Amino acid sequence: MSAEGKNEHVHERWATPPTAPPAPRIPPPPAYAPTGLHPAGAAFLAWLRAPRPEAALGIWRFGHHPRPDKEPETVPGRQLVVGALLALVLAWFFWSLLYDGYLGLWWLVPMELVFPDSWVHGRAGPVTTVLVYYGYFAVVAGALLVTAGRFGRWPEVWRRYIGPHLKRAPAELPPPPPGEDPAEWPQLRAAGAGAAADRLAADARGGLLRDVDYARISYAWELVRSGRHRPEAFVKAVLADGAAAWTHPSGARDLPARTAHHDLLARQVRIGTVVDDPKTPYAYRGAGLGISPHLLGSSLLAVGPSGAGKSGRVVRPLAEALCLQALAGQAAVVVVGGAGDHLGPAAQYDVVVRIGAPDSAHDLDLYGGTTDPDEAAAVLAEALAGDLASDPSGGDGRRAAVVLAQLLGPYRAVHGRFPSVPELRQLLEGAPAAIGELRRALERTGQAAMLRDLDARGRQSGGAGDPGVVLADRIALLDRPVFADFFAIGAGRAVSLRSIAQHPLRVRIELPERHEDACRVIARLVLAQFAAAARESGRRHFAALVLDDATGAVTAESVRQVQRLRAANAGVVLCLRSLADVPDALHGPLYGAVGCHMALSGINTWDGSRFARAWGTHWVEMRDVAQHTVYADKPHTRALHAVRKLVTGKAVTTEAVTVRQVEREHWSASELAHAVPAGHAVIALSSVTGERSTPLLVDLRT
């Protein structure tokens, strides 16, 4: 079977409807297992067996070493070292007094009570006497050292100053027992699919299995356990193809190149390291920050000026991770941005739509693949006039949807399709020829209900506050020569975002340069179509939309749609240069709809104040120290104070310390604007299950 035919066969198997899983019939295992361990297989097994302990929200779990929730009490370095040396000196001095008998021989009484007199007084032979005496001395000296080490904090001195300088090669962990070794696929063996487990384990040892393969096959097995696939079909595919079983319909098993650290077992991508900062909870300090669909399902808002690292350090790693998860069948992703490789190479995606580029192999369906005129009208109204929903001059979104429905419904009833961009523009402008032809076609076919819609549109056309004027002006932005070959109706190269609901696709949409108004219309169109497609039932994989520049895409309706995505196993990533690109009335609803907030370095205090208010306040302990001058009554005390002031230059004072609990912002607007270093960001995370983290200062460069 050819590669293309094989991919079609896999695609058909993925679309198999749920059936009751019968008992799997397992054939005898073949004799193909390699005896040695390929170097690539050793690296994969080390990755697979690496510890991934449970951790707080957003912590990079791969190789993570958990820390306590609260910071242990720390002693200043000078005080710690002086105390350790003083304890050592006192222990040596006390031992000298004991050994030389200056403190008497009372400390020898326990030895005389335990051992016979002949042993103690040397009548049992020189060897026994030496062992008894020096053994007892060692016990006493050890107890003295343990006591001195405890009071002198010697273990902390070792951990802080000596241990880090003693670099030792990390010890290789022994492989876990077969029943717990993920490389042996215990979940398959427990279900009776031992032959499939043997094949996959052999491919892992032979270097044929990769992280994408492991994630993809594990996900396929989850579908078997849920009843969506038949166990015998799963076993047959694994025995036939091994590590290449259940391959993505594109045939790809990895990306052309990776630029970020990924852990497909935990479905995380590392975007930075949490800084060891006093504002950061102790459990997060020094840990990596990993983003997963569990977090992206609540959506992410990133705000930062140009050059702050939104595209290269946030969007590209996230897009790369979602593309990898799509190859594993676990996600579908749509990435919208400008031309170039800043969002990954074109080979990273299944479909690349270059709107306005003559060499584009794909086009974007203007109506999102729907056949319902009302749904098409609602989506198109959001794209054309969603940013004018609060404008009293006629930009109300619902009125715009009604106007479009009055035209799209009759046109589809006559032609069996929706109008193209030039045809829709003529209808919205009320061109007599276009309207007259449509009316005559409806009369010939007896479409009375559609005639009423068209008559209603005729009565409203040209009136005060008619939304059709605004819609006609906006659709004219797409009726330009540069877009002449795009948004064609019925074209074979048109891509519908509705397909992400059925397949784990990787779609990239490149917006045209030097057409800012048209780009904003297209961005709103993609967001509206994505929200409509994500709400379709029956989808198990995660769906994500990444907008590298969401300027003009945030509207009242899109904010409501984002709120609903969390329950639909979907999420969006919105990047803005400034919150000034969002209407003031939508700032609060936007922060409430999006769970994860990211403020990159370089934002202004005005934007910082929005983040500060969204993150709220917390209780902190404040210490107020007041110094009071000491006035001496006695002459000799006054003389000592005078000498001390002459030497130090300061009067003798006492300190009064007041401790109180006060409410403070996690990060103030001024701190976000001026205290966040370049290449850093402050991130507050939220999961789809309602877990939240405090704002974390993250170094995006590590």
XYZ file of C-alpha atoms in Angstrom:
702
model
C 0.000 0.000 0.000
C 1.318 3.447 -0.898
C 1.997 6.103 1.711
C -0.995 8.123 0.519
C -3.295 5.125 0.620
C -1.966 4.150 4.001
C -2.700 7.609 5.390
C -6.240 7.469 3.998
C -6.676 4.077 5.665
C -5.493 5.503 8.992
C -7.791 8.478 8.541
C -10.729 6.120 8.060
C -9.811 4.196 11.192
C -9.748 7.406 13.223
C -13.259 8.178 12.038
C -14.647 4.787 13.158
C -17.845 5.297 15.199
C -17.881 4.097 18.810
C -18.600 0.406 19.218
C -18.710 -1.909 22.179
C -15.156 -3.277 22.607
C -15.099 -7.073 22.295
C -12.378 -9.180 23.867
C -9.172 -8.720 21.857
C -7.796 -11.710 19.973
C -4.036 -11.633 20.468
C -1.863 -13.483 17.902
C 1.397 -15.146 19.005
C 4.318 -12.699 19.363
C 6.697 -12.572 16.363
C 10.431 -13.105 16.740
C 11.734 -9.671 15.746
C 12.856 -8.175 19.059
C 16.414 -6.770 18.894
C 18.817 -7.970 21.546
C 20.879 -4.793 21.979
C 20.004 -1.218 22.801
C 20.305 1.372 20.051
C 21.772 4.744 21.210
C 18.609 6.523 20.080
C 16.600 3.957 21.992
C 18.661 4.567 25.138
C 17.986 8.302 24.927
C 14.271 7.720 24.431
C 14.071 5.289 27.352
C 15.875 7.775 29.583
C 13.346 10.442 28.607
C 10.405 8.092 29.092
C 11.557 6.900 32.523
C 12.489 10.359 33.835
C 10.604 11.380 36.981
C 7.566 13.598 36.529
C 6.304 14.240 40.052
C 3.037 15.972 40.752
C 3.665 19.696 41.061
C 1.891 23.013 41.443
C 0.017 24.549 38.551
C 2.267 25.344 35.583
C 5.501 23.830 36.920
C 7.595 21.982 34.313
C 7.288 18.425 35.641
C 10.057 16.732 33.635
C 12.895 16.066 36.111
C 11.346 18.441 38.642
C 12.508 18.317 42.272
C 9.631 19.473 44.483
C 10.284 22.136 47.101
C 8.348 22.922 50.288
C 5.387 25.245 50.016
C 6.940 27.660 52.513
C 10.480 28.948 52.591
C 12.461 27.552 55.553
C 13.908 30.020 57.991
C 17.240 31.214 56.650
C 20.173 32.452 58.692
C 22.409 35.265 57.359
C 25.639 33.926 55.880
C 27.996 35.680 58.294
C 25.998 34.562 61.300
C 25.842 31.000 59.970
C 29.606 30.697 59.375
C 30.580 32.346 62.669
C 28.173 30.103 64.578
C 29.553 26.970 62.902
C 33.173 27.918 63.699
C 32.285 28.854 67.270
C 30.543 25.509 67.805
C 33.623 23.699 66.456
C 35.972 25.626 68.765
C 33.790 25.010 71.805
C 33.505 21.288 70.983
C 37.290 20.964 70.640
C 37.866 22.922 73.879
C 35.373 20.802 75.838
C 36.900 17.589 74.470
C 40.366 18.724 75.518
C 39.138 19.316 79.063
C 37.536 15.873 79.154
C 40.492 14.043 77.664
C 43.058 15.676 79.909
C 40.977 15.061 83.034
C 40.446 18.683 83.990
C 36.727 17.984 84.397
C 37.217 14.799 86.374
C 36.625 11.181 85.353
C 32.868 11.120 85.849
C 32.342 10.663 82.134
C 34.067 7.239 82.337
C 31.463 5.877 84.789
C 29.123 4.556 82.027
C 32.020 2.522 80.598
C 32.730 0.976 84.007
C 29.052 0.095 84.413
C 28.772 -1.591 81.010
C 32.062 -3.499 80.673
C 33.682 -5.957 83.163
C 36.399 -4.627 85.469
C 39.006 -6.804 83.765
C 38.317 -5.075 80.453
C 38.362 -1.624 81.946
C 41.546 -2.030 83.980
C 43.531 -3.734 81.232
C 43.530 -7.342 82.528
C 41.740 -8.689 79.412
C 44.637 -8.118 77.094
C 45.974 -5.062 75.258
C 43.750 -5.467 72.194
C 40.491 -5.601 74.151
C 41.559 -2.717 76.353
C 42.412 -0.554 73.356
C 39.114 -1.381 71.627
C 37.095 -0.640 74.747
C 38.819 2.639 75.565
C 39.074 4.061 72.079
C 35.645 2.786 71.114
C 34.130 4.537 74.113
C 36.137 7.669 73.373
C 34.850 7.603 69.787
C 31.248 7.352 70.991
C 31.677 10.297 73.364
C 33.499 12.370 70.733
C 30.824 11.533 68.142
C 28.031 12.591 70.492
C 29.915 15.812 71.179
C 30.318 16.496 67.437
C 26.661 15.753 66.736
C 25.619 18.177 69.457
C 28.013 20.838 68.199
C 26.869 20.303 64.590
C 23.243 20.683 65.561
C 23.797 23.920 67.445
C 26.271 25.192 64.833
C 24.007 24.331 61.825
C 26.747 22.396 60.078
C 24.351 20.596 57.655
C 23.086 23.972 56.403
C 26.685 25.189 55.958
C 27.359 22.080 53.869
C 24.264 22.534 51.694
C 24.881 26.230 51.162
C 28.646 26.520 50.688
C 30.290 23.102 50.226
C 27.817 20.756 48.540
C 27.197 22.889 45.412
C 30.949 22.943 44.666
C 31.283 19.155 44.776
C 30.089 18.315 41.280
C 29.392 14.667 40.778
C 28.066 12.921 37.716
C 24.375 12.135 38.115
C 23.799 8.523 38.973
C 21.901 6.543 36.398
C 18.614 5.390 37.728
C 17.977 1.651 37.410
C 15.073 0.710 35.168
C 11.789 0.306 37.039
C 10.189 -3.103 37.450
C 8.547 -4.457 34.275
C 5.110 -3.920 35.746
C 5.864 -0.215 36.269
C 8.162 0.477 33.309
C 6.327 2.687 30.784
C 8.644 1.369 28.059
C 7.107 -2.092 28.547
C 3.543 -0.765 28.045
C 2.011 -2.297 31.183
C -1.410 -0.853 30.296
C -1.481 -2.993 27.150
C -0.290 -6.118 28.963
C -2.927 -5.679 31.656
C -5.599 -5.648 28.926
C -4.241 -8.775 27.257
C -2.475 -7.054 24.348
C 0.929 -8.507 25.201
C 1.976 -8.983 21.572
C 1.420 -5.303 20.802
C 3.328 -4.353 23.955
C 6.260 -6.589 22.919
C 6.388 -4.961 19.478
C 6.348 -1.430 20.868
C 8.914 -2.256 23.568
C 11.227 -3.726 20.941
C 10.873 -0.634 18.751
C 11.660 1.535 21.764
C 14.855 -0.387 22.508
C 15.804 -0.325 18.828
C 15.514 3.456 18.560
C 12.448 3.351 16.290
C 9.998 4.871 18.773
C 9.923 8.630 19.393
C 8.110 10.816 21.873
C 5.446 11.708 19.286
C 4.920 8.016 18.539
C 4.523 7.176 22.214
C 2.007 9.978 22.750
C 0.090 9.080 19.584
C -0.179 5.363 20.324
C -1.044 6.021 23.967
C -3.850 8.316 22.838
C -5.094 5.678 20.383
C -5.186 3.189 23.252
C -7.238 5.668 25.303
C -9.741 5.726 22.452
C -9.828 1.920 22.573
C -10.536 1.986 26.297
C -13.322 4.532 25.744
C -14.959 2.299 23.121
C -14.248 4.467 20.074
C -11.872 1.909 18.499
C -11.875 -1.882 18.427
C -9.083 -3.594 20.382
C -8.335 -6.071 17.613
C -7.932 -3.198 15.124
C -5.491 -1.521 17.482
C -3.428 -4.675 17.959
C -3.429 -5.403 14.229
C -2.189 -1.902 13.411
C 0.586 -2.074 16.021
C 1.790 -5.506 14.909
C 1.800 -4.373 11.288
C 3.378 -0.921 11.650
C 5.019 -0.859 15.081
C 6.074 2.647 16.054
C 4.457 4.017 12.874
C 0.981 2.793 13.813
C -1.886 5.264 13.822
C 0.264 7.854 12.057
C -1.171 11.319 11.478
C -2.995 11.585 8.105
C -0.146 13.781 6.834
C 2.295 10.899 7.371
C 4.544 13.088 9.549
C 5.847 11.718 12.833
C 7.772 14.799 13.924
C 8.314 18.454 13.062
C 11.096 19.577 10.716
C 12.855 21.342 13.600
C 12.144 22.071 17.244
C 13.071 25.300 18.971
C 11.575 24.669 22.423
C 11.666 21.961 25.106
C 8.658 19.658 24.906
C 7.383 16.875 27.142
C 4.640 15.088 25.261
C 4.129 12.662 28.124
C 2.929 15.534 30.333
C 1.726 17.538 27.261
C 3.832 20.519 28.340
C 6.096 23.005 26.574
C 8.657 24.942 28.566
C 8.573 28.700 27.944
C 10.908 29.886 30.704
C 12.151 29.629 34.285
C 10.449 31.114 37.323
C 12.767 33.689 38.883
C 13.865 33.315 42.506
C 12.046 36.453 43.597
C 10.570 37.351 47.017
C 7.186 37.919 45.353
C 7.182 34.353 44.016
C 5.914 31.432 46.147
C 8.805 29.330 47.383
C 7.570 26.146 45.632
C 7.882 27.880 42.219
C 11.295 29.502 42.615
C 13.849 28.164 40.163
C 11.366 25.769 38.544
C 10.593 25.677 34.841
C 7.255 26.995 33.603
C 5.327 24.551 31.435
C 2.163 25.353 29.464
C -0.288 22.561 28.636
C -3.821 22.301 27.192
C -4.993 22.099 30.800
C -4.016 25.778 31.028
C -4.669 26.877 27.442
C -8.220 25.608 27.809
C -8.871 28.707 29.923
C -7.289 30.860 27.131
C -4.243 33.123 27.359
C -3.858 36.894 26.989
C -0.318 38.224 26.397
C 0.326 41.972 26.340
C 3.680 43.518 25.493
C 5.190 46.033 23.072
C 6.907 45.067 19.842
C 10.232 43.381 20.540
C 9.197 42.109 23.987
C 9.245 38.486 22.778
C 5.569 37.645 22.252
C 6.089 35.919 18.900
C 9.473 34.267 19.403
C 9.282 33.298 23.084
C 5.571 32.729 23.624
C 3.601 32.175 20.419
C 6.139 30.049 18.534
C 6.739 27.537 21.383
C 2.990 27.232 21.946
C 2.293 26.753 18.227
C 5.094 24.194 18.025
C 3.724 22.260 21.000
C 0.204 22.222 19.588
C 1.520 21.002 16.223
C 3.334 18.150 17.969
C 0.183 17.241 19.865
C -1.730 17.351 16.582
C 0.689 14.765 15.175
C -0.198 12.669 18.220
C -3.910 13.068 17.454
C -4.492 15.052 20.641
C -5.039 18.570 19.298
C -5.970 20.753 16.341
C -4.439 24.208 15.952
C -5.016 27.315 13.854
C -2.212 29.905 13.896
C -2.883 33.377 12.495
C -0.058 35.846 11.885
C 2.039 37.656 9.342
C 4.258 36.116 6.708
C 7.677 34.711 7.655
C 9.099 31.923 9.800
C 8.629 33.641 13.163
C 5.716 31.263 13.832
C 7.484 28.193 12.506
C 8.273 26.950 8.999
C 5.518 26.155 6.522
C 6.460 22.448 6.635
C 5.291 22.436 10.262
C 1.658 22.772 9.136
C -0.750 20.683 7.096
C -2.437 23.694 5.487
C -0.925 27.135 4.890
C -3.316 29.836 3.653
C -1.444 32.889 2.343
C -4.236 35.369 1.848
C -3.360 37.808 -0.900
C -0.379 35.770 -2.145
C -0.723 34.579 -5.763
C 1.204 31.369 -5.010
C -1.058 30.291 -2.132
C -2.203 26.712 -2.568
C -5.185 27.145 -0.245
C -8.010 29.600 0.287
C -10.203 30.484 3.264
C -13.905 29.702 3.172
C -15.718 32.989 3.789
C -18.667 31.247 5.459
C -16.753 28.663 7.491
C -18.228 25.649 5.705
C -21.720 26.104 7.106
C -24.912 25.652 5.094
C -27.160 27.461 7.579
C -27.851 31.055 6.418
C -28.480 32.283 9.963
C -25.194 30.851 11.255
C -23.309 32.209 8.251
C -24.903 35.634 8.791
C -23.949 35.679 12.493
C -20.324 34.757 11.784
C -19.965 37.205 8.910
C -21.652 40.009 10.888
C -19.110 39.547 13.678
C -16.268 39.779 11.151
C -17.587 42.849 9.344
C -19.112 44.877 12.171
C -18.210 43.208 15.451
C -15.950 46.082 16.493
C -18.846 48.514 16.002
C -21.295 46.707 18.284
C -21.324 49.574 20.769
C -21.649 52.252 18.074
C -25.172 53.774 18.128
C -24.925 54.774 14.438
C -25.926 51.327 13.200
C -23.176 48.898 13.995
C -25.125 46.676 16.351
C -24.064 43.076 15.775
C -27.539 41.560 15.962
C -28.962 44.059 13.485
C -26.056 43.384 11.143
C -26.723 39.643 11.372
C -30.387 40.213 10.541
C -29.462 42.251 7.459
C -27.085 39.562 6.212
C -29.601 36.797 6.890
C -32.204 38.686 4.822
C -29.822 38.456 1.845
C -27.959 35.167 2.371
C -31.117 33.104 2.859
C -32.834 34.150 -0.406
C -29.607 33.938 -2.398
C -28.873 30.390 -1.204
C -32.461 29.329 -1.848
C -32.059 30.338 -5.485
C -28.425 29.435 -6.269
C -27.736 26.627 -3.782
C -24.707 28.491 -2.475
C -23.814 31.707 -0.711
C -22.809 34.821 -2.692
C -19.193 35.646 -3.453
C -17.578 38.806 -2.114
C -18.459 40.990 -5.175
C -22.006 39.605 -5.266
C -22.513 40.209 -1.543
C -21.223 43.745 -1.895
C -23.758 44.482 -4.630
C -26.591 43.077 -2.526
C -25.587 45.111 0.526
C -25.303 48.279 -1.550
C -28.801 47.614 -2.875
C -27.787 47.479 -6.562
C -31.079 47.442 -8.526
C -29.843 44.848 -11.022
C -28.686 42.377 -8.344
C -31.773 42.820 -6.170
C -34.137 42.652 -9.157
C -32.576 39.465 -10.505
C -32.774 37.830 -7.086
C -36.426 38.856 -6.709
C -37.411 37.432 -10.103
C -35.627 34.146 -9.319
C -37.537 33.850 -6.039
C -40.827 34.529 -7.763
C -40.136 31.857 -10.391
C -39.383 29.251 -7.738
C -42.252 30.246 -5.462
C -40.105 31.154 -2.459
C -42.678 33.347 -0.684
C -40.931 33.296 2.709
C -37.670 34.392 1.151
C -39.471 37.133 -0.747
C -40.680 38.561 2.556
C -37.064 38.698 3.805
C -35.978 40.455 0.626
C -38.885 42.922 0.851
C -37.983 43.703 4.459
C -34.407 44.392 3.388
C -35.722 46.727 0.666
C -37.810 48.722 3.148
C -34.847 49.151 5.542
C -32.263 49.920 2.874
C -31.126 53.525 2.816
C -32.942 54.446 6.027
C -31.394 56.181 9.017
C -29.047 53.859 10.861
C -29.219 51.127 8.224
C -26.478 48.542 9.055
C -26.249 47.653 5.377
C -24.207 50.785 4.700
C -21.567 49.787 7.245
C -21.556 46.177 6.034
C -21.117 47.267 2.431
C -18.171 49.476 3.371
C -16.534 46.649 5.320
C -17.067 43.944 2.670
C -15.506 46.381 0.190
C -12.221 45.898 2.096
C -12.185 42.304 0.819
C -13.376 43.235 -2.664
C -9.937 44.394 -3.759
C -7.699 43.224 -6.636
C -5.228 41.657 -4.186
C -8.007 39.382 -2.887
C -9.547 38.644 -6.286
C -8.556 34.964 -6.184
C -9.564 34.471 -2.538
C -12.784 33.812 -0.628
C -14.102 32.059 -3.716
C -17.329 30.120 -3.229
C -17.198 26.438 -4.097
C -13.463 26.495 -4.904
C -11.688 23.224 -4.401
C -8.840 24.849 -2.481
C -11.069 26.561 0.111
C -10.296 25.530 3.717
C -13.079 25.428 6.266
C -12.215 25.783 9.945
C -15.080 23.417 10.645
C -12.700 20.596 9.722
C -10.738 21.102 12.965
C -13.705 19.666 14.824
C -13.266 16.322 13.049
C -9.523 16.075 12.437
C -6.286 17.017 14.265
C -5.274 19.562 11.634
C -2.425 22.068 11.714
C -3.538 25.233 9.931
C -1.620 28.442 9.448
C -3.209 31.601 8.029
C -0.859 34.344 6.863
C -2.412 37.796 6.781
C -1.529 40.256 4.010
C 0.831 43.111 4.754
C -0.093 46.764 4.153
C -3.814 45.973 4.481
C -4.419 46.570 8.190
C -8.193 47.082 8.005
C -8.646 43.941 5.921
C -6.389 42.002 8.335
C -8.600 42.975 11.245
C -11.705 41.830 9.386
C -10.050 38.498 8.566
C -8.859 38.048 12.161
C -12.405 38.566 13.464
C -13.690 36.193 10.776
C -11.261 33.441 11.800
C -12.042 33.901 15.498
C -15.791 33.742 14.875
C -15.476 30.666 12.645
C -13.200 28.954 15.165
C -15.648 29.569 18.014
C -18.494 28.142 15.932
C -16.458 25.055 14.949
C -15.160 24.445 18.487
C -18.690 24.185 19.867
C -19.505 21.152 17.716
C -20.037 17.990 19.740
C -18.248 14.692 19.313
C -14.706 16.115 19.307
C -12.255 14.586 21.781
C -9.050 16.379 20.840
C -8.168 19.854 22.077
C -8.698 22.767 19.659
C -6.645 25.959 19.862
C -6.521 29.256 17.994
C -3.367 31.375 18.218
C -3.635 35.033 17.165
C -0.176 36.559 16.950
C -1.798 40.003 16.710
C -5.333 40.234 18.079
C -5.671 43.966 17.378
C -9.273 44.600 16.370
C -10.311 40.990 17.024
C -11.502 41.553 20.604
C -15.180 42.481 20.469
C -18.119 42.106 22.803
C -19.268 38.976 20.979
C -15.792 37.422 20.761
C -15.343 37.874 24.525
C -18.596 35.989 25.099
C -17.449 33.249 22.729
C -14.095 32.907 24.518
C -15.924 32.332 27.796
C -17.736 29.364 26.258
C -14.630 27.700 24.834
C -13.492 26.361 28.206
C -16.432 23.964 28.348
C -15.861 22.970 24.706
C -12.280 21.661 25.224
C -10.846 24.597 23.290
C -8.933 27.799 23.938
C -7.408 30.853 22.284
C -4.134 32.736 22.630
C -4.543 36.487 22.158
C -1.471 38.719 21.776
C -1.709 42.504 21.974
C 0.853 45.279 21.837
C -1.253 47.357 24.228
C -4.661 47.254 25.821
C -5.351 50.495 23.978
C -6.180 48.220 21.022
C -9.223 47.011 22.980
C -12.254 49.250 23.705
C -12.325 50.493 27.301
C -15.679 48.856 27.958
C -14.225 45.411 27.164
C -11.194 45.490 29.479
C -13.005 43.988 32.448
C -14.947 41.352 30.468
C -11.767 40.356 28.591
C -9.776 39.751 31.783
C -12.702 37.819 33.211
C -13.111 35.634 30.127
C -9.408 34.749 29.814
C -7.881 32.614 32.562
C -4.135 33.073 31.939
C -2.676 36.601 31.861
C 0.832 37.547 30.765
C 2.399 41.001 31.077
C 5.694 41.192 29.202
C 8.495 43.624 29.916
C 8.065 47.117 28.546
C 4.348 47.662 29.094
C 3.270 51.086 30.284
C 1.754 51.874 33.665
C -1.689 52.287 32.098
C -1.643 48.665 30.908
C -0.005 47.584 34.150
C -2.876 49.032 36.176
C -5.308 46.710 34.343
C -3.218 43.669 35.224
C -2.816 44.837 38.831
C -6.573 45.190 39.251
C -7.258 41.844 37.577
C -4.808 40.011 39.866
C -6.186 41.584 43.029
C -4.450 41.920 46.382
C -3.032 39.696 49.101
C -2.069 40.029 52.756
C 1.574 40.693 53.597
C 3.418 41.231 56.868
C 4.868 44.711 57.302
C 7.532 45.569 59.867
C 7.814 49.178 60.990
C 11.060 50.012 62.813
C 11.264 53.192 64.880
C 14.570 54.368 66.396
C 14.638 56.310 69.671
C 17.657 58.084 71.101
C 18.839 56.745 74.473
C 19.443 59.401 77.135
C 21.754 58.233 79.940
C 21.285 59.327 83.554
C 24.630 58.318 85.034
C 27.866 60.168 84.240
C 29.886 57.109 83.241
C 27.082 55.934 80.928
C 26.951 59.331 79.253
C 30.729 59.164 78.820
C 30.484 55.743 77.165
C 27.752 57.027 74.860
C 29.888 60.036 73.930
C 32.854 57.805 73.082
C 30.608 55.524 71.007
C 29.165 58.496 69.106
C 32.678 59.808 68.501
C 33.753 56.453 67.032
C 30.613 55.568 65.018
C 29.332 59.039 64.257
C 25.828 58.025 65.380
C 23.952 58.544 68.588
C 22.991 55.561 70.705
C 19.464 54.480 69.847
C 16.996 51.702 70.532
C 14.661 50.122 67.987
C 10.911 49.599 68.354
C 9.517 47.061 65.880
C 5.811 46.958 64.986
C 4.491 44.009 62.915
C 1.143 44.318 61.146
C -0.816 42.666 58.331
C -1.645 44.903 55.363
C -3.285 44.308 51.970
C -1.046 44.899 48.966
C -1.240 44.288 45.206
C 0.657 41.272 43.926
C 2.325 43.497 41.335
C 1.638 47.206 41.163
C 1.311 49.093 37.896
C 4.643 50.817 38.493
C 6.430 47.531 39.183
C 5.028 45.938 36.029
C 6.157 48.922 33.982
C 9.615 49.440 35.498
C 10.693 46.388 37.570
C 10.261 43.597 34.987
C 13.653 43.000 33.286
C 13.991 42.634 29.539
C 13.199 39.129 28.329
C 10.952 38.507 31.348
C 7.206 38.424 31.922
C 4.805 38.249 34.839
C 2.340 35.398 34.323
C -0.763 34.414 36.283
C -2.114 30.976 35.382
C -5.534 29.380 35.595
C -6.673 25.893 34.660
C -9.908 24.615 33.183
C -10.771 23.114 36.569
C -10.511 26.447 38.388
C -7.013 26.196 39.890
C -5.092 29.465 39.996
C -1.550 30.588 40.645
C -0.288 33.893 41.940
C 1.522 36.089 39.390
C 4.979 34.638 38.667
C 8.055 36.463 37.363
C 9.395 34.267 34.535
C 12.614 34.495 32.553
C 11.505 33.680 29.005
C 15.096 33.254 27.792
C 15.845 30.060 29.762
